[in-house]
Coordinates of C-alpha atoms in Angstrom, one line a residue:
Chain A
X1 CA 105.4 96.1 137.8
X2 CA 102.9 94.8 135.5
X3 CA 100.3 96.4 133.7
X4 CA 97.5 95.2 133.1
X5 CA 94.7 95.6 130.6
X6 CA 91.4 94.1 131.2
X7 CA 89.5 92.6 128.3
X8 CA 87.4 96.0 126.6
X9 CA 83.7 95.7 126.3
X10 CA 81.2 94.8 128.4
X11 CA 78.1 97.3 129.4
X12 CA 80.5 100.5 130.1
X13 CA 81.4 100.4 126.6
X14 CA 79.3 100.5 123.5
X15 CA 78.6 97.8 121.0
X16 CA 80.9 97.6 117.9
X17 CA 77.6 96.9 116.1
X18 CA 74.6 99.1 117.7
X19 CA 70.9 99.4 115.8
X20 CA 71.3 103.2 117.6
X21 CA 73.5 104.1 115.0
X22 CA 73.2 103.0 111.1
X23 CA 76.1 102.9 109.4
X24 CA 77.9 100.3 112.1
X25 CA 76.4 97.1 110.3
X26 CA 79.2 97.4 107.2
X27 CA 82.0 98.6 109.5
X28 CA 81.7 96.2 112.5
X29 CA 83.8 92.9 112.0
X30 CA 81.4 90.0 111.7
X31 CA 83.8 87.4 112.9
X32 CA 84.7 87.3 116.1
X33 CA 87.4 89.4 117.5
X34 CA 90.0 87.0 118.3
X35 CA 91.8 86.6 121.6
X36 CA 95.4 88.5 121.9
X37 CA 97.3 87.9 124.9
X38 CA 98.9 91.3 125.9
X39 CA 102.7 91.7 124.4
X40 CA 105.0 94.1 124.3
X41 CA 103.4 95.6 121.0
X42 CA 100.0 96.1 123.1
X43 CA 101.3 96.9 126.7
X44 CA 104.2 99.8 125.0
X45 CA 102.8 102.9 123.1
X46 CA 103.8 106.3 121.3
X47 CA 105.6 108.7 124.0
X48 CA 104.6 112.4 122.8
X49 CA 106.5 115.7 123.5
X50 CA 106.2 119.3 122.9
X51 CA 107.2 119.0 119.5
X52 CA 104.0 117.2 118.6
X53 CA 101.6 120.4 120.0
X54 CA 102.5 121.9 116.3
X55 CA 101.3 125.1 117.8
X56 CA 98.0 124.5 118.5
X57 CA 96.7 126.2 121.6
X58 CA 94.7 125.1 124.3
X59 CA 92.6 128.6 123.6
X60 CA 89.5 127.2 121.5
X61 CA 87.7 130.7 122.1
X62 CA 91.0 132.4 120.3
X63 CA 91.1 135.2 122.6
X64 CA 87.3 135.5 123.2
X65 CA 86.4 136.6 119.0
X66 CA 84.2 133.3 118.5
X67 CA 81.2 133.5 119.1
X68 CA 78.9 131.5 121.7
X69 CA 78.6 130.8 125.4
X70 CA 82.4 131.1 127.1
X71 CA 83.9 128.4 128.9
X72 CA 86.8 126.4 130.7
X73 CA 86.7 123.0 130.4
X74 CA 89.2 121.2 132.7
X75 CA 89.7 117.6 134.3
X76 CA 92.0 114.8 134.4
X77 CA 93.6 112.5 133.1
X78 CA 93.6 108.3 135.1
X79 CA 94.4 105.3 134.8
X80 CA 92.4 102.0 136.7
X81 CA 93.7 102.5 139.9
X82 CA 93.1 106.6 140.0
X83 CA 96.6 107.3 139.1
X84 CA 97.4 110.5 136.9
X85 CA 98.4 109.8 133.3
X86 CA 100.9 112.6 133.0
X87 CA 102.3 113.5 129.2
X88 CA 98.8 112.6 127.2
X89 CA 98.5 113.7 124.3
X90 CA 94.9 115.0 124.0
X91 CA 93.7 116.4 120.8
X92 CA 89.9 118.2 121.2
X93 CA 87.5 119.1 118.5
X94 CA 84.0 120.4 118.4
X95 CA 81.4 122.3 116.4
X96 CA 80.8 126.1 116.6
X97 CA 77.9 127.7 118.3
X98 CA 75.6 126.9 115.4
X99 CA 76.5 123.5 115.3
X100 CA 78.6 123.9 112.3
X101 CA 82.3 121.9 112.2
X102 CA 85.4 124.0 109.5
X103 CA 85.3 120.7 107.7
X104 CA 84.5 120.8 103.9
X105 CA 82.5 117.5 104.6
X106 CA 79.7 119.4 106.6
X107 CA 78.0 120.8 104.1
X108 CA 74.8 121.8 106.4
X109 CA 74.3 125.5 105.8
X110 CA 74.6 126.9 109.2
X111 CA 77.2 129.4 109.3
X112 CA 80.3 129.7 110.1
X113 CA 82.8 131.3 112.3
X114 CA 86.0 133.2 111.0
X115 CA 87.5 132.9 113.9
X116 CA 86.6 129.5 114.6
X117 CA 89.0 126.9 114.4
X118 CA 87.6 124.4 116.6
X119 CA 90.6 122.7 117.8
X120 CA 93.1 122.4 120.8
X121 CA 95.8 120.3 121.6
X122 CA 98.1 119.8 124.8
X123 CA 99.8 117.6 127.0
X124 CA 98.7 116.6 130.2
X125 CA 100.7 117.8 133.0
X126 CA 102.8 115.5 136.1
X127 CA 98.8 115.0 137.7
X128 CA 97.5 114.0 134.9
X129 CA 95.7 117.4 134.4
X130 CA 94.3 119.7 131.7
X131 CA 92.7 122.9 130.8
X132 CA 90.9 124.9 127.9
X133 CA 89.2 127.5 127.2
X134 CA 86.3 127.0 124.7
X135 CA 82.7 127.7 124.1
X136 CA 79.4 125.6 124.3
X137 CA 78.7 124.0 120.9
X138 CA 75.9 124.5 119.0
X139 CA 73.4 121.0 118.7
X140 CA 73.3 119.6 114.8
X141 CA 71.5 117.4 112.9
X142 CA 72.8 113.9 111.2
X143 CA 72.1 113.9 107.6
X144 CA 69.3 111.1 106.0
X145 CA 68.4 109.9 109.5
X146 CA 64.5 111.2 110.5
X147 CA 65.7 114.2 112.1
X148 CA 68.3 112.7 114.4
X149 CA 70.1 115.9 116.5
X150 CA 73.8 115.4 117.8
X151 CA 73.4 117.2 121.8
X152 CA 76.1 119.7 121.8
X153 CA 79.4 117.5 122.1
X154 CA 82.9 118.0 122.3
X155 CA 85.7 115.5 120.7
X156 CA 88.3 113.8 122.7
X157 CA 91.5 112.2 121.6
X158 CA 93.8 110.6 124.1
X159 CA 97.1 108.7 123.8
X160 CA 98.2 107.2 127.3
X161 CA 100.8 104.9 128.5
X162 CA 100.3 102.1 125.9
X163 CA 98.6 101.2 122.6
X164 CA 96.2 99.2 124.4
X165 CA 95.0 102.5 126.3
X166 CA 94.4 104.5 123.3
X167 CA 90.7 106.4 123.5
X168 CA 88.6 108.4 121.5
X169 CA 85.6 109.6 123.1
X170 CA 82.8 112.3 123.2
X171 CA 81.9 114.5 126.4
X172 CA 78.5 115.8 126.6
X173 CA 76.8 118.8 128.7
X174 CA 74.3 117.9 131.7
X175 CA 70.4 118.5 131.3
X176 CA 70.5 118.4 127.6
X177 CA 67.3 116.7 126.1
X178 CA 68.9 115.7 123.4
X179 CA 71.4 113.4 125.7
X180 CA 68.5 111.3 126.0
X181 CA 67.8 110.9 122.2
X182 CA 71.5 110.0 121.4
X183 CA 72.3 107.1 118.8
X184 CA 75.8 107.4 119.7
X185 CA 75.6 107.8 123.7
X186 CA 72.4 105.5 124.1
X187 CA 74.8 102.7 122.5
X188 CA 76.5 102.8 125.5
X189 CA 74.6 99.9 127.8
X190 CA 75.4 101.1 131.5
X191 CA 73.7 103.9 132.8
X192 CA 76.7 104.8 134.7
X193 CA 79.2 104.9 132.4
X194 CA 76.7 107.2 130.0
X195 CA 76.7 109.7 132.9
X196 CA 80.4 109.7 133.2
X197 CA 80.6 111.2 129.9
X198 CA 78.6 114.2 130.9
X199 CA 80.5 116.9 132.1
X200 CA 80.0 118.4 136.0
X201 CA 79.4 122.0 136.3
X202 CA 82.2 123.0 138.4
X203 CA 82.4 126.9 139.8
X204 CA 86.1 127.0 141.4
X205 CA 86.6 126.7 137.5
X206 CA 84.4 129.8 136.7
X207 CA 85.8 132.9 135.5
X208 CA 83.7 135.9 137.3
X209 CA 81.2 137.5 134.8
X210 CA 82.8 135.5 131.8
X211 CA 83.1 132.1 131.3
X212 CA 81.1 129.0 133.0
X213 CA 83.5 126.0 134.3
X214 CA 83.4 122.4 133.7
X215 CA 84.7 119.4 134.7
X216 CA 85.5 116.1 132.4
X217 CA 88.0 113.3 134.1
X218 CA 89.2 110.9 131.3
X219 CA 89.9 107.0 132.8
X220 CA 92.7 105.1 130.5
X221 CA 92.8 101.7 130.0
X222 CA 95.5 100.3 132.6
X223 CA 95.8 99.2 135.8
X224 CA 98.9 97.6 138.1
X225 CA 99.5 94.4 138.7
X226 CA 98.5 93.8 142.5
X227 CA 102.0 92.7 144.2
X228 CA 102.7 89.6 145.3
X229 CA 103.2 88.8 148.9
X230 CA 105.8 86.4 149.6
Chain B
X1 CA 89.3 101.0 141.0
X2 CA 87.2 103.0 138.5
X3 CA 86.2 101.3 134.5
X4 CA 87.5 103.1 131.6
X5 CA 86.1 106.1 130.0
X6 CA 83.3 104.7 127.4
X7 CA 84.6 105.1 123.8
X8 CA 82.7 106.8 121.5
X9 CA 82.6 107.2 117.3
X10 CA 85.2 109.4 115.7
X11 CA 82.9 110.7 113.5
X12 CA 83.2 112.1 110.4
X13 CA 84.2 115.9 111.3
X14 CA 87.6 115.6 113.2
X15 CA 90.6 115.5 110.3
X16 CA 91.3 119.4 110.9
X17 CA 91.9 119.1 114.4
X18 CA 95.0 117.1 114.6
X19 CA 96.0 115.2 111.5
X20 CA 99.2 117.3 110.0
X21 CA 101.1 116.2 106.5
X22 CA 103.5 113.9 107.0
X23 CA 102.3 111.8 109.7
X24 CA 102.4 108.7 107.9
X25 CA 105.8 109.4 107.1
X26 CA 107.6 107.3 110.4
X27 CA 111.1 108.1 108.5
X28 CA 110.6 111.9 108.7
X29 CA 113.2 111.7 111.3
X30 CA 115.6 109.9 109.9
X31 CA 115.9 106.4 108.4
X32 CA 117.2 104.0 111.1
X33 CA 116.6 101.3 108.2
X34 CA 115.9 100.7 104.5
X35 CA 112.7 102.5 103.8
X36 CA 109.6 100.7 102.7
X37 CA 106.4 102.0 102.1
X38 CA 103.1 100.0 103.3
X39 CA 99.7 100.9 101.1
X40 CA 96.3 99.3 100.3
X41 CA 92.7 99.9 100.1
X42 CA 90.0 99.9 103.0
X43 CA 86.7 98.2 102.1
X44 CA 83.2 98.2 104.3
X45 CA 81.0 95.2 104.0
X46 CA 79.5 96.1 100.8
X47 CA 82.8 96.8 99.2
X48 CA 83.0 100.5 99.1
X49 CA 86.2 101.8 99.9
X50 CA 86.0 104.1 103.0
X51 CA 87.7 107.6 103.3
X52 CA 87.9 109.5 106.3
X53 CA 89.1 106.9 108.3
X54 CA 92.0 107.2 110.7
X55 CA 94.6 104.6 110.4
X56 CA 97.6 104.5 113.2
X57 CA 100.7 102.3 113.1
X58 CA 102.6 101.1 116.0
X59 CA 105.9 99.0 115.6
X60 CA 108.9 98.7 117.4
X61 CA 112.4 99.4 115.4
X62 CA 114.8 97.4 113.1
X63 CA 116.0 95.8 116.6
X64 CA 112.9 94.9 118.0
X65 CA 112.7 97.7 119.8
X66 CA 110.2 100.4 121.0
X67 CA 110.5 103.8 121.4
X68 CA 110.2 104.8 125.1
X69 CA 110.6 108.6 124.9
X70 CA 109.4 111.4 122.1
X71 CA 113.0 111.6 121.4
X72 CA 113.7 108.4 120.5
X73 CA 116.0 108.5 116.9
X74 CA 113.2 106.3 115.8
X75 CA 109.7 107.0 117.4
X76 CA 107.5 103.7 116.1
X77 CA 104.0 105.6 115.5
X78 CA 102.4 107.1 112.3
X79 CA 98.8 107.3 111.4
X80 CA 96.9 108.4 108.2
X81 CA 93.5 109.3 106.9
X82 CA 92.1 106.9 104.3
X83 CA 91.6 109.0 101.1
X84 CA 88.7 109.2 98.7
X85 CA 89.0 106.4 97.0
X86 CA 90.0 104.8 100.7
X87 CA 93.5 104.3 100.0
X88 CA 96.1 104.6 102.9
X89 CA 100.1 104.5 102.7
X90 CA 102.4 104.4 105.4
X91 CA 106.4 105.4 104.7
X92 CA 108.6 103.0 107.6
X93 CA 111.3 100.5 108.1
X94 CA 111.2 96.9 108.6
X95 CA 110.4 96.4 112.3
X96 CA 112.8 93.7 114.0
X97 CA 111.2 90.1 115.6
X98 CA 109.9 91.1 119.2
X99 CA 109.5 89.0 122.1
X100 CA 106.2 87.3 122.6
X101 CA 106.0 87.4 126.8
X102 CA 109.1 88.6 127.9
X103 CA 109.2 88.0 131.9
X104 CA 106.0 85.6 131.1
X105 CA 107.8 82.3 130.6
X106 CA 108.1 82.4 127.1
X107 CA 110.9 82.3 125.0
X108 CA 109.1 82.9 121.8
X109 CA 109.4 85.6 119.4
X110 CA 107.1 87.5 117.3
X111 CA 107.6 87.4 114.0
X112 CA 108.3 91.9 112.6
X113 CA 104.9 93.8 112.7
X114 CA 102.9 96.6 113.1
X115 CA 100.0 97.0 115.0
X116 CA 97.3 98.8 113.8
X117 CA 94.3 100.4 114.8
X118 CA 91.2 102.0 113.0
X119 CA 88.9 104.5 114.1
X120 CA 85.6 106.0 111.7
X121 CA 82.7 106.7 111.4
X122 CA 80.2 103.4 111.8
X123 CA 82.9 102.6 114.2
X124 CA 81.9 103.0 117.7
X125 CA 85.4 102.3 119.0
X126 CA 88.9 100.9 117.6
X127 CA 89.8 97.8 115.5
X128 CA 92.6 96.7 115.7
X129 CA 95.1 94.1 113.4
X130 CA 98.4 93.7 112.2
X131 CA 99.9 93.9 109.6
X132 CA 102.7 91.3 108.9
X133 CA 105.4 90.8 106.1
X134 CA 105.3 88.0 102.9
X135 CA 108.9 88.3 102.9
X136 CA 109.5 87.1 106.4
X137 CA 109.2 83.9 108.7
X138 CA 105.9 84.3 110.4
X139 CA 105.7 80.8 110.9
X140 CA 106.8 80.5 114.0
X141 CA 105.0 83.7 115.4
X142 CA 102.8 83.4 118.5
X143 CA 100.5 85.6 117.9
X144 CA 99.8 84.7 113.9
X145 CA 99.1 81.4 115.0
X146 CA 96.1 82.5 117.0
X147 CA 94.4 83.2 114.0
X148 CA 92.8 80.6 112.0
X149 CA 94.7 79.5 109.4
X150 CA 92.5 79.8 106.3
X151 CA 92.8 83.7 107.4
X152 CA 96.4 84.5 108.1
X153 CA 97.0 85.2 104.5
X154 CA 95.0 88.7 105.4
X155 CA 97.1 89.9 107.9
X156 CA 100.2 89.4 105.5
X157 CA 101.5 92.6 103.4
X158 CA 103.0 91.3 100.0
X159 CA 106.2 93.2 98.6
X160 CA 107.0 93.9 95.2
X161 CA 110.5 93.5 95.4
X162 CA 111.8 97.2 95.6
X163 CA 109.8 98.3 99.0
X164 CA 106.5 98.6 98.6
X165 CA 104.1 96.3 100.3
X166 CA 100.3 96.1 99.7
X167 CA 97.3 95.0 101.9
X168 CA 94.0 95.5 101.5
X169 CA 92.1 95.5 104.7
X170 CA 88.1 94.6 104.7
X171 CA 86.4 95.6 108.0
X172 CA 83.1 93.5 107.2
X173 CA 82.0 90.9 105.2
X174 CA 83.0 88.3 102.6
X175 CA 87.5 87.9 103.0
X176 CA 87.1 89.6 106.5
X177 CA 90.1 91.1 107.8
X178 CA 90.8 89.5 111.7
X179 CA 90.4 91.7 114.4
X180 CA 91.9 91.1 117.5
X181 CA 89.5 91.3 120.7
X182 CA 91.2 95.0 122.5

């Protein structure tokens, strides 16, 4: 069967050129994007397998030494039509508790965290599902931008089924103020599709007296073809 | 059905997370074809050459092929950070023509190509072109024909003659690179 890939844009995604954030004026293509049917380069994509992982853990805590709020942070993985994307590779970063990434280009001085290493990688399993253990990020501000704070935010990295499903995206935590004052989530048009990128409290996920749960289901780019009936 | 999952920037923060040496490296497990080395410069609509963008290569295999599982001899995929002075270099093989709409009624073939895409900061989701090959026939290819013509020449890497090919790509601005609509 099929797949198929809807053109990507519209009001559930954001603007390749957005006032909300600066710098996209000198790295948005001015000409327009020009029309690709979907061939076999777009519809196939990198397959990923354990060898890839490269040992990096899905524990972002490392054992509960970093500092900051404890969490698990689960959800899954779909395409279009609700089906599980099993075998993503997802690849999650974030800042520390004070808002501070281990990246010599963030040069704020907010401290760091020795046992902070920010990162976790994994594949999704046969329902399209994943799991890690984290803490909250700490809010930060942009650099040379009138006191612009990031909301606490968390990196996302997926590879699905196809080149033409490849995302990177940000989740964000629910009842931040900051959510509101976003550059980079206000570029997004639809209300809707802003809220799906805030995380759902979600208590089955809690650990008793330890670490809050949260929920976060990723949507691919993808659908099948609706068969023909002869 | 349900809309995908908005996309949002890369930002400028992430190459710790995931990028490893060698990833531009699509030989690393073995050369399935004489090695040749893509490189060039990327450029923001003032000219500055960008670092700390993400750069990833897709392309099927000398036979037109493309890798289906992670254990393919030949996997297809690579991708790169531009450096400081936003240079990027891919190490591959030629890819092989590829069918244009195989099952769609055509009988036309793409002429060898990678597709790329480009994630940054400023970009609130992918770009994506191609990159094509001086030293082959691209005039015949479906997809290259799509693009204006006074363009083309932007989408085509030039070889020196012993495996290196260079292309500059300019996200914005005067000698635009094209972008194809996701």
């Amino acid at each position: 069967m099929t797949r198929i890939y809807e053109p990507f844009g519209g009001p559930t995604q954001p603007d390749l050129r957005t006032k909300a954030y600066f710098r996209t004026t000198l790295t948005a293509p001015a000409e327009p994007l020009i029309a690709l049917p979907r061939t076999v380069t777009e519809t196939s994509g990198p397959v990923f397998g354990d060898q890839d992982l490269c040992g990096v853990g899905v524990d972002i805590s490392n054992n509960n030494t970093v500092l900051g709020s404890l969490m698990v942070l689960a959800g899954q993985v779909l395409d279009e039509d609700g089906r599980p994307v099993p075998n993503a590779l997802v690849e999650v970063w974030q800042a520390n508790a004070s808002g501070k990434y281990p990246h010599e280009v963030d040069s704020r001085p907010a401290p760091q965290d020795p046992n902070f290493t920010g990162a976790a990688r994994l594949l999704t399993d046969a329902e399209g599902r994943y799991k890690i253990t984290t803490i909250r990020p700490g809010a930060y501000p942009v650099p040379n931008t009138g006191n612009w704070w990031r909301p606490p935010h968390i990196h996302f990295s997926l590879y699905g089924d196809a080149f033409a499903s490849r995302l990177i995206t940000q989740m964000f935590f629910p009842g931040d103020p900051l959510n509101d004052l976003d550059g980079i989530l206000q570029a997004i048009p639809d209300a809707d599709a802003r809220n799906r990128l805030i995380a759902k409290p979600d208590s089955s996920l809690d650990i008793h007296e330890h670490a809050l749960g949260f929920r976060f289901d990723i949507v691919l780019r993808g659908r099948n073809e609706t068969p023909m009936v002869d | 059905m349900t809309k995908p999952t908005a996309s949002q920037t890369l930002g400028p923060f992430y190459n710790y997370a995931f990028l490893r040496p060698g990833e531009h490296d699509l030989t690393k497990g073995g050369e399935h074809g004489p090695a040749i080395t893509v490189t060039g410069k990327l450029y923001d609509g003032e000219g500055n050459a960008r670092r700390d963008f993400l750069m990833e290569w897709w392309q099927a295999d000398a036979s037109g092929q493309y890798a289906t599982t992670a254990n393919a001899p030949f996997r297809g995929f690579g991708r790169c950070i531009t450096q400081p002075d936003g240079s990027f270099t891919f190490r591959t093989i030629k890819p092989g023509p590829v069918p244009f709409n195989a099952g769609q009624g055509s009988n036309a073939w793409q002429a060898p190509h990678a597709a790329l895409g480009i994630f940054g900061p400023g970009l609130m989701r992918r770009i994506v072109t191609r990159i094509y090959f001086a030293d082959e026939d691209n005039s015949a290819c479906p997809v290259l024909s799509l693009v204006p013509e006074a363009r083309r020449g932007k989408l085509i890497a030039k070889g020196d003659g012993s495996g290196t090919y260079t292309l500059d790509i300019r996200m914005n601005g005067e000698g635009e690179t094209p972008f194809f609509a996701e």
